[in-house]
Amino acid sequence: MDTVSKADIPLPKPRAFEPEVLAAEIIEKLTYAIGKDTKVAKPHDWLTATILVVRERVIDKWMEATRAAYVANAKRVYYLSLEFLIGRLMRDAMSNLQMMDEIKEALASLGVDINVIAGLEPDAALGNGGLGRLAACFMESMATVNIPAYGYGIRYVHGLFRQQMAEGWQVELPENWLAHGNPWEFERRESSYEIGFGGGVETVNNSSGEDVRFVWKPSERVIATAFDTPVVGWRAERVNTLRLWSAQPIDPILLDAFNAGDHIGALRESNKAETLTRVLYPADATSAGQELRLRQEYFFCSASLQDILRRHVQHGNSLDTLPDKVAIQLNDTHPAVSVCELMRLLCDIHGMDFDAAWDITWRTFSYTNHTLLPEALESWPVPLFERLLPRHMQLVYAINAKILIEARRQKGMNDQEISKISLIDESGDRRVRMGNLAFIGSHSVNGVSALHTELMKETVFADLHKLYPTRINNKTNGITPRRWLMQCNPKLTALIREAIGDAFLDDAEKLTALDAFADDKAFQEKFAAVKRANKEQLANLVASRMGIRLDPSAMFDIQIKRIHEYKRQLLNIIETVALYDQMRSHPERDWAPRVKLFAGKAAPSYHNAKLIIKLANDVARVINNDPSVRGLLKVVFVPNYNVTLAETMVPAADLSEQISTAGMEASGTGNMKFALNGALTIGTLDGANVEMRDHVGEDNIVIFGMTAAEVGKLRAEGHNPRAVIERSRELSQALSAIATGVFSPDDRGRFGGLVDGLYNHDWFMVAADFDAYAKAQRQVDGIWANPTDWFGKTIRNTARMGWFSSDRTIRQYTNDIWRA
Ligand code: 26Q
C-alpha cells in the first residue's frame, strides 16, 4: 500500500473549458453518472449532468485552495449561522468561473436551452430573510477577497416553507429542495461527531477533595455528519467550504434496545435524531422558545466547535494559540451557546483551567447583532436550559460570577446595572439571556449599519457598553455585486461595460465612473431600454404565473421582503387605497401610471402579518377589476417570494419601497439591491438607508417621515393617533374604506382589528407618517414625469452604490475584527 509516498501522487489535470469538451463531458455524465441515454434524458437529467460538469471545474479550484491553506497554516475564519439563504447555485458557479458562454454553447450544440434547465434548479432556502441572505453574500465575498473561511450551519431537509395563496390567504406548504438529490453537496462520513443532550454532571475530586474536573454524562446522543458545499469566489479567486450538519442516530444496530429485539423502539430513537435537522424555524423576528430550536442550536454549535478544534490540533497547533489561528463570527445570538460549548471542550475535554479557557474563548469569538426588537432577543427558561444542557448551565453561572464580580469590584456598578448585564434575567421566570452571553463571550460586537450600531449602544446593550466601551463597532452590511448585478441583470452589466469598461467587475466602487454618463441623453436612453426589457421579463413572469397583464411603461413600484408590521407594508397598502380614491375623484389629473408589486412571506403564527397579505390581495382584486383606473393603477401580490424571484423583481423596479419605522430595521439589504440596479428609493431614515443617502446624495433618494429620535420621543410622550387620523382626510377615508369592508364584502369586519390597532396605539407610526409618505409619493410622480430627471437620478444610484458591495464589508471584518 505504502510503496508510493502520497506526496508523489500526481494531481489530476485541471479540466478544460472549451465548449466541445464541455459538451462531450455532459454526455459522459448523462451516461455514466446518471445512467440515461440522451434519447430518454429528461430536462432534469440534463441539469444534473451540467452541474456535475461545472462542479469538476469548481473542485479543481477547491483542492488548490484547501492545499494552500493547509501549507500556509494561516488564520481561518468560521462563520456560524443557523441560516444560509443561498438560492440557486449553477449560474453563480458558472459566472464566477467565467464559463457561462461556453456552457451555453455546449448545451445549445446538444439541443438544450440553458434557461430551461437552469429554471429547474431548486432555490436553496435555508434561511428566512436578511440575516440568512447576508450569510450567503458573505460566503461569496470571503471567497472573492481570498479569506480562508468556512461557513457552518444546518442541512435542513426542509427549508423555508413554500407560500401558496388560497383566496388571498397565505397557506404554507413544505419545501423539499433535496427531492431530486443535491449535486452540489459532498457527504463527509468521516467528519462525524457525537452530540449529547440531558443527563447529569459528575464531579471528579483530587486527593485533597477539591473538584478538579466535571464530566457530563448525557442521557441522549446523536451523530452530526458533515455535508460540504463549495463556494466559488469571483473569477474563482478561491473556493471555500460551506459545511452543513445533518443529524443521524447513533448506529441503530448497536443500540441496546435493538439487541433486545425492540426494533420499533430503536427506530423511534433514530426518528427522533433525524427530527433535529428536519426543518428551518420560519420566524424571523420572534424567538419561539421551543425546545427543538435550542436543540438545533446546540447540535450545530457543538459539531462545529469539535470540528474547528480537531482541525486546529491536526495542524500541530496548541490550544493556547486558538485565537491566533481561529476567528469565529456568531451570526446573531442563534449560535451563542458556542461560548459555553467552547468553555466545556477546553475545560472538561482538554483539561484547561477555567481562567485560561475564558481568555481563549472571548478572544476567539465575535458577535453580530441584527435586531433591536425586544421580542427577537433570544432567552431560554433556566429549567429548560438546565435539563437539556446541565454542564452548560453550570458554565453560564461560572461565567456570570466572574463577570459580575469584576463589574462590581472594578467598575463599581450598582445592583440595577448589575441586573442588566447579568446572564440571567431575574425579572420574571428566570431565563438565560443569549444576547448578553454572546456579548460577554466576544472581543467584538458589531451592528449592521451606522444608525443601528449607535442605537445598540443606547438601548439593548447600554449597560454592557458602559462596562466594555470599546467592544461595540459598526460593520455596515453589503451585497454581492456578482449575484445582485452581474448575474441577475446581465443587460445592465453589459451596458455599464460598454460605457466604462471592465474595472467595476473586480472593484464595485469603480462604478462611480458611470456618474459622468448620468446626464448623457444617449446613455439615458440605453439605460431606460435595459430597465424596460427587465420590466417586460417580470411582466411575462406575472402573466404566466398569475394571468395578470402588466404594462411595462407604467412605474413598477416594488416592496418585497418578509411581512412585518415594522416594515410597514400596511402603510404602502393604505396609501395605495388613498391613491385609488384620488385617481377616481380626479380623473382629469395627469396621473403617473403605476404598478404596485408586493411579495413576501409571513411567519405562520404571525396573525397580523397574514392579515396584511390578505388585505393586499383584497385591495388588488378590487382595484384591478375597476375600469375607472384601468391603465392607471394595478396591484399585484406575487406569491412565494424567494431569492430566485428577487433576481427577477429587483432589476425590474423603478421605485424601491424601504419604509420601515425609523429605528427598527437594523440595516436592510434589499434597499441596496434595488438602488444598485437603478431604482429610485422612497424610504425613511432607517438602517442603511441613512448611509445610502450619504452615498447617492440627497437629491437622488426620496426620504420622508420621522427620524428614529422623533419616534422614540413620541413613543415616550405617548401620541394620539386618533387625532392624527382625523386631521388627514385622505387617511381617514382610506381607513374607513378598509375598516367597513369595501375590499372585503364577504367579511366586512375582516380588517377592523388591523385598523383599530392604528387608532388605538399605532406603535409603528403608520398614521403618524402617512401624510409625509403620501407627499413623498407625489414627489416621486413629479420626478417620473420628467424622464431626464428620473434617469439622471437612477443612473447616479447605480454609479454610487459600489461601496455597498459585501467585499467592502468583508474587508472591514477582516481588518478590524478577524485580523486574518
Ligand atoms: C430566533 C429564535 C428562534 C427562531 C427564530 C429566530 C430568528 C430567526 C431569524 C430570529 C431572527 C431571524 C432573522 C433576522 C433578520 O433577518 N434580521 C435582518 O438582518 C439583516 C442582515 O443584517 C438586516 O439587514 C435586517 O435589517 C434585519 O432585520
Tab-separated table of N, CA and C in Angstrom, residues 268-314:
chain	number	residue	atom	x	y	z
A	268	ARG	N	-37.553	4.379	16.655
A	268	ARG	CA	-38.115	5.608	17.197
A	268	ARG	C	-36.971	6.560	17.578
A	269	GLU	N	-35.942	5.995	18.213
A	269	GLU	CA	-34.749	6.779	18.539
A	269	GLU	C	-34.198	7.446	17.279
A	270	SER	N	-34.088	6.670	16.217
A	270	SER	CA	-33.459	7.176	15.005
A	270	SER	C	-34.327	8.261	14.386
A	271	ASN	N	-35.625	8.081	14.519
A	271	ASN	CA	-36.551	9.075	14.024
A	271	ASN	C	-36.362	10.385	14.788
A	272	LYS	N	-36.167	10.272	16.075
A	272	LYS	CA	-36.008	11.437	16.932
A	272	LYS	C	-34.743	12.205	16.559
A	273	ALA	N	-33.662	11.473	16.293
A	273	ALA	CA	-32.406	12.123	15.922
A	273	ALA	C	-32.605	12.927	14.649
A	274	GLU	N	-33.256	12.306	13.681
A	274	GLU	CA	-33.404	12.976	12.388
A	274	GLU	C	-34.338	14.182	12.453
A	275	THR	N	-35.208	14.189	13.435
A	275	THR	CA	-36.105	15.331	13.629
A	275	THR	C	-35.327	16.627	13.836
A	276	LEU	N	-34.165	16.495	14.477
A	276	LEU	CA	-33.345	17.666	14.815
A	276	LEU	C	-33.056	18.579	13.637
A	277	THR	N	-32.717	17.998	12.516
A	277	THR	CA	-32.321	18.825	11.369
A	277	THR	C	-33.372	18.770	10.259
A	278	ARG	N	-34.612	18.448	10.644
A	278	ARG	CA	-35.635	18.283	9.608
A	278	ARG	C	-36.106	19.614	9.025
A	279	VAL	N	-36.272	20.639	9.859
A	279	VAL	CA	-36.919	21.845	9.318
A	279	VAL	C	-36.377	23.145	9.923
A	280	LEU	N	-36.316	24.152	9.079
A	280	LEU	CA	-35.923	25.504	9.487
A	280	LEU	C	-37.080	26.166	10.225
A	281	TYR	N	-36.789	26.821	11.347
A	281	TYR	CA	-37.831	27.617	12.022
A	281	TYR	C	-38.194	28.819	11.153
A	282	PRO	N	-39.487	28.986	10.885
A	282	PRO	CA	-39.892	30.002	9.890
A	282	PRO	C	-40.162	31.393	10.450
A	283	ALA	N	-39.751	31.672	11.691
A	283	ALA	CA	-39.969	33.014	12.249
A	283	ALA	C	-38.683	33.807	12.113
A	284	ASP	N	-38.810	35.071	11.736
A	284	ASP	CA	-37.591	35.856	11.555
A	284	ASP	C	-37.485	37.003	12.549
A	285	ALA	N	-38.413	37.103	13.473
A	285	ALA	CA	-38.305	38.211	14.413
A	285	ALA	C	-38.838	37.901	15.797
A	286	THR	N	-39.269	36.683	16.000
A	286	THR	CA	-39.678	36.326	17.357
A	286	THR	C	-39.019	35.013	17.729
A	287	SER	N	-38.585	34.938	18.957
A	287	SER	CA	-37.994	33.707	19.427
A	287	SER	C	-39.124	32.831	19.955
A	288	ALA	N	-39.343	31.711	19.289
A	288	ALA	CA	-40.475	30.855	19.641
A	288	ALA	C	-40.277	30.192	21.001
A	289	GLY	N	-39.018	30.052	21.426
A	289	GLY	CA	-38.736	29.454	22.719
A	289	GLY	C	-39.009	27.954	22.756
A	290	GLN	N	-38.973	27.326	21.600
A	290	GLN	CA	-39.224	25.891	21.520
A	290	GLN	C	-37.963	25.094	21.853
A	291	GLU	N	-38.178	23.987	22.565
A	291	GLU	CA	-37.049	23.135	22.931
A	291	GLU	C	-36.277	22.648	21.706
A	292	LEU	N	-37.003	22.291	20.645
A	292	LEU	CA	-36.330	21.784	19.446
A	292	LEU	C	-35.364	22.824	18.873
A	293	ARG	N	-35.738	24.085	18.969
A	293	ARG	CA	-34.857	25.145	18.464
A	293	ARG	C	-33.550	25.180	19.261
A	294	LEU	N	-33.635	25.097	20.587
A	294	LEU	CA	-32.412	25.094	21.402
A	294	LEU	C	-31.571	23.865	21.089
A	295	ARG	N	-32.243	22.742	20.854
A	295	ARG	CA	-31.509	21.527	20.469
A	295	ARG	C	-30.776	21.742	19.143
A	296	GLN	N	-31.452	22.364	18.172
A	296	GLN	CA	-30.794	22.643	16.881
A	296	GLN	C	-29.566	23.515	17.094
A	297	GLU	N	-29.735	24.553	17.903
A	297	GLU	CA	-28.635	25.489	18.117
A	297	GLU	C	-27.428	24.780	18.735
A	298	TYR	N	-27.702	24.002	19.775
A	298	TYR	CA	-26.586	23.351	20.451
A	298	TYR	C	-25.938	22.298	19.548
A	299	PHE	N	-26.768	21.546	18.863
A	299	PHE	CA	-26.296	20.491	17.966
A	299	PHE	C	-25.270	21.043	16.970
A	300	PHE	N	-25.638	22.132	16.330
A	300	PHE	CA	-24.758	22.653	15.275
A	300	PHE	C	-23.538	23.364	15.859
A	301	CYS	N	-23.692	23.996	17.027
A	301	CYS	CA	-22.531	24.647	17.662
A	301	CYS	C	-21.522	23.611	18.121
A	302	SER	N	-22.017	22.557	18.768
A	302	SER	CA	-21.101	21.540	19.287
A	302	SER	C	-20.348	20.867	18.140
A	303	ALA	N	-21.069	20.487	17.097
A	303	ALA	CA	-20.413	19.837	15.950
A	303	ALA	C	-19.368	20.768	15.339
A	304	SER	N	-19.730	22.032	15.166
A	304	SER	CA	-18.811	22.976	14.520
A	304	SER	C	-17.557	23.179	15.371
A	305	LEU	N	-17.754	23.348	16.673
A	305	LEU	CA	-16.590	23.591	17.536
A	305	LEU	C	-15.690	22.374	17.643
A	306	GLN	N	-16.291	21.198	17.722
A	306	GLN	CA	-15.455	19.990	17.743
A	306	GLN	C	-14.630	19.907	16.462
A	307	ASP	N	-15.250	20.263	15.351
A	307	ASP	CA	-14.584	20.216	14.046
A	307	ASP	C	-13.451	21.250	13.981
A	308	ILE	N	-13.735	22.442	14.496
A	308	ILE	CA	-12.739	23.522	14.470
A	308	ILE	C	-11.526	23.143	15.336
A	309	LEU	N	-11.779	22.616	16.532
A	309	LEU	CA	-10.669	22.239	17.418
A	309	LEU	C	-9.876	21.076	16.813
A	310	ARG	N	-10.592	20.132	16.217
A	310	ARG	CA	-9.895	18.995	15.595
A	310	ARG	C	-8.961	19.491	14.495
A	311	ARG	N	-9.440	20.387	13.660
A	311	ARG	CA	-8.614	20.910	12.572
A	311	ARG	C	-7.426	21.691	13.113
A	312	HIS	N	-7.648	22.473	14.136
A	312	HIS	CA	-6.589	23.281	14.752
A	312	HIS	C	-5.471	22.376	15.292
A	313	VAL	N	-5.864	21.356	16.019
A	313	VAL	CA	-4.886	20.458	16.644
A	313	VAL	C	-4.189	19.608	15.580
A	314	GLN	N	-4.965	19.181	14.574
A	314	GLN	CA	-4.410	18.366	13.494
A	314	GLN	C	-3.277	19.102	12.765
